[in-house]
Tab-separated table of C-alpha atoms in Angstrom:
chain	number	residue	atom	x	y	z
A	181	MET	CA	103.795	49.047	129.678
A	182	SER	CA	103.731	45.506	128.605
A	183	LYS	CA	104.791	44.640	124.674
A	184	ASN	CA	101.167	43.447	124.200
A	185	SER	CA	99.523	46.819	125.458
A	186	SER	CA	101.974	48.889	123.686
A	187	LYS	CA	101.486	46.942	120.282
A	188	TRP	CA	97.752	47.367	120.726
A	189	ALA	CA	98.032	51.044	121.449
A	190	ILE	CA	100.283	51.685	118.411
A	191	GLY	CA	97.727	49.710	116.232
A	192	ALA	CA	94.862	51.545	117.704
A	193	LEU	CA	96.736	54.916	117.206
A	194	ILE	CA	97.578	53.794	113.584
A	195	ALA	CA	93.729	52.943	113.126
A	196	GLY	CA	92.584	56.172	114.517
A	197	ILE	CA	94.828	58.158	112.247
A	198	ALA	CA	93.955	56.175	109.097
A	199	GLY	CA	90.137	56.661	109.976
A	200	TYR	CA	90.853	60.294	110.387
A	201	VAL	CA	92.495	60.853	107.195
A	202	GLY	CA	90.151	58.694	105.371
A	203	GLY	CA	87.470	60.902	107.027
A	204	ILE	CA	89.192	63.985	105.934
A	205	LEU	CA	89.474	63.017	102.336
A	206	SER	CA	85.928	62.000	102.055
A	207	ALA	CA	84.322	65.087	103.575
A	208	PRO	CA	82.726	67.458	101.397
A	209	LYS	CA	85.248	70.511	102.395
A	210	SER	CA	87.060	72.619	99.989
A	211	GLY	CA	90.515	71.486	98.951
A	212	LYS	CA	91.997	74.404	101.071
A	213	GLU	CA	89.967	73.531	104.139
A	214	THR	CA	91.010	69.664	103.603
A	215	ARG	CA	94.926	70.577	103.122
A	216	GLN	CA	94.629	72.615	106.404
A	217	ASP	CA	92.926	69.567	108.274
A	218	VAL	CA	95.937	67.223	106.747
A	219	ARG	CA	98.457	69.586	108.204
A	220	ASN	CA	96.811	69.733	111.510
A	221	ALA	CA	96.846	66.045	111.621
A	222	ALA	CA	100.561	65.564	110.619
A	223	ALA	CA	101.556	68.537	113.427
A	224	LYS	CA	99.379	66.444	116.022
A	225	ALA	CA	101.128	63.187	114.909
A	226	LYS	CA	104.576	64.865	115.190
A	227	SER	CA	103.549	66.129	118.385
A	228	GLU	CA	102.551	62.679	119.707
A	229	ALA	CA	105.906	61.214	118.508
A	230	GLU	CA	107.665	64.111	120.404
A	231	LYS	CA	105.913	63.188	123.547
A	232	LYS	CA	106.813	59.252	123.230
A	233	LEU	CA	110.412	60.369	122.765
A	234	LYS	CA	110.446	62.681	125.663
A	235	VAL	CA	109.034	59.829	127.942
A	236	ALA	CA	111.760	57.573	126.361
A	237	HIS	CA	114.404	59.956	127.053
A	238	LYS	CA	113.463	60.442	130.749
A	239	GLU	CA	113.260	56.748	131.250
A	240	LEU	CA	116.552	56.169	129.923
A	241	ASN	CA	118.046	58.822	132.006
A	242	ASP	CA	116.498	57.336	135.373
A	243	LEU	CA	117.824	53.903	134.259
A	244	THR	CA	121.139	54.994	133.409
A	245	GLU	CA	121.493	56.554	136.941
A	246	LYS	CA	120.023	53.776	138.678
A	247	ALA	CA	122.795	51.493	136.696
A	248	LYS	CA	125.554	53.725	137.719
A	249	THR	CA	124.597	53.536	141.298
A	250	LYS	CA	124.694	49.632	141.021
A	251	ALA	CA	127.698	49.471	139.158
A	252	SER	CA	130.201	49.575	142.213
A	253	SER	CA	128.913	46.626	143.612
A	254	LEU	CA	129.210	44.234	140.346
A	255	SER	CA	131.728	41.893	139.344
A	256	LYS	CA	134.299	42.620	136.426
A	257	LYS	CA	132.146	40.689	133.851
A	258	ALA	CA	128.896	42.186	134.998
A	259	LYS	CA	130.386	45.681	135.160
A	260	ASP	CA	131.552	45.366	131.746
A	261	GLU	CA	128.144	44.192	130.486
A	262	MET	CA	126.535	46.983	132.505
A	263	ASP	CA	129.026	49.465	131.089
A	264	THR	CA	128.121	48.606	127.671
A	265	LEU	CA	124.603	48.760	128.115
A	266	VAL	CA	124.746	51.899	129.899
A	267	SER	CA	126.786	53.320	126.968
A	268	LYS	CA	124.169	52.120	124.577
A	269	ALA	CA	121.446	53.634	126.584
A	270	GLN	CA	123.272	57.208	126.912
A	271	SER	CA	123.797	56.828	123.068
A	272	ALA	CA	120.263	56.602	122.386
A	273	LYS	CA	119.365	59.195	125.148
A	274	LYS	CA	121.591	61.523	123.255
A	275	ARG	CA	120.057	60.780	120.030
A	276	ALA	CA	116.693	61.292	121.459
A	277	SER	CA	117.759	64.576	122.931
A	278	GLU	CA	119.092	65.660	119.383
A	279	LEU	CA	115.918	64.881	117.608
A	280	LEU	CA	113.834	66.519	120.306
A	281	SER	CA	115.486	69.625	119.486
A	282	ALA	CA	115.392	69.010	115.739
A	283	ALA	CA	111.584	68.055	115.913
A	284	HIS	CA	110.967	71.295	117.996
A	285	GLU	CA	112.706	73.323	115.197
A	286	GLY	CA	110.840	71.287	112.412
A	287	GLU	CA	114.022	69.664	111.195
A	288	ALA	CA	113.115	66.116	111.902
A	289	ASP	CA	111.017	63.724	109.954
A	290	ASP	CA	108.570	61.186	111.329
A	291	LYS	CA	110.697	58.215	110.359
A	292	GLU	CA	113.900	59.837	112.238
A	293	LEU	CA	111.723	60.284	115.194
A	294	GLN	CA	110.114	56.752	115.216
A	295	LYS	CA	113.477	55.181	114.785
A	296	ALA	CA	114.897	57.201	117.697
A	297	ILE	CA	111.660	56.108	119.569
A	298	ASP	CA	112.535	52.383	118.897
A	299	GLU	CA	116.306	52.688	119.809
A	300	ALA	CA	115.409	54.276	123.122
A	301	LYS	CA	112.965	51.696	123.936
A	302	LYS	CA	115.499	48.918	122.979
A	303	ALA	CA	118.210	50.326	125.190
A	304	GLY	CA	115.880	50.932	127.970
A	305	GLU	CA	114.489	47.180	127.747
A	306	HIS	CA	117.900	45.880	127.679
A	307	LEU	CA	118.936	47.840	130.721
A	308	LYS	CA	115.687	47.057	132.647
A	309	LYS	CA	116.467	43.240	132.050
A	310	PHE	CA	120.075	43.342	133.209
A	311	LEU	CA	118.930	45.465	136.259
A	312	ALA	CA	116.172	43.108	137.032
A	313	SER	CA	118.533	39.866	136.621
A	314	TYR	CA	121.028	41.806	138.985
A	315	ASP	CA	118.533	42.388	141.816
A	316	LYS	CA	117.058	38.962	141.385
A	317	THR	CA	120.582	37.434	141.598
A	318	LYS	CA	121.605	39.701	144.509
A	319	THR	CA	118.452	38.879	146.455
A	320	THR	CA	119.003	34.845	145.895
A	321	LYS	CA	122.351	35.556	147.291
A	322	LYS	CA	121.054	36.744	150.690
């Protein structure tokens, strides 16, 4: 997913949530029904964040495995850079895994989940760029 489409998707999600909450608050329901609807909406948002974190976790896992297989053919400088990126990716993957467990147990808040999603995406993007530049360099040398 490109940066623009992911920004658009996040914007659409936020707008949808805002519209939903606005609709709930202005609906002619009892307080008890409205509170239940708000709880349901919050649970749904948390579930969506967990799904995004699971996707980021899997992507980081795949990228780190790919990076490890390519590491043996790298120069010292490139290998050091790759090791640093893989270490950061593994750290983000571990944090994502911990937060997935905490969210499943109801112990993680939305800010923690979003931060972990952002960290995982950032680590994945850096590793993707490195692997792409490695593949490009390897292709031009042939």
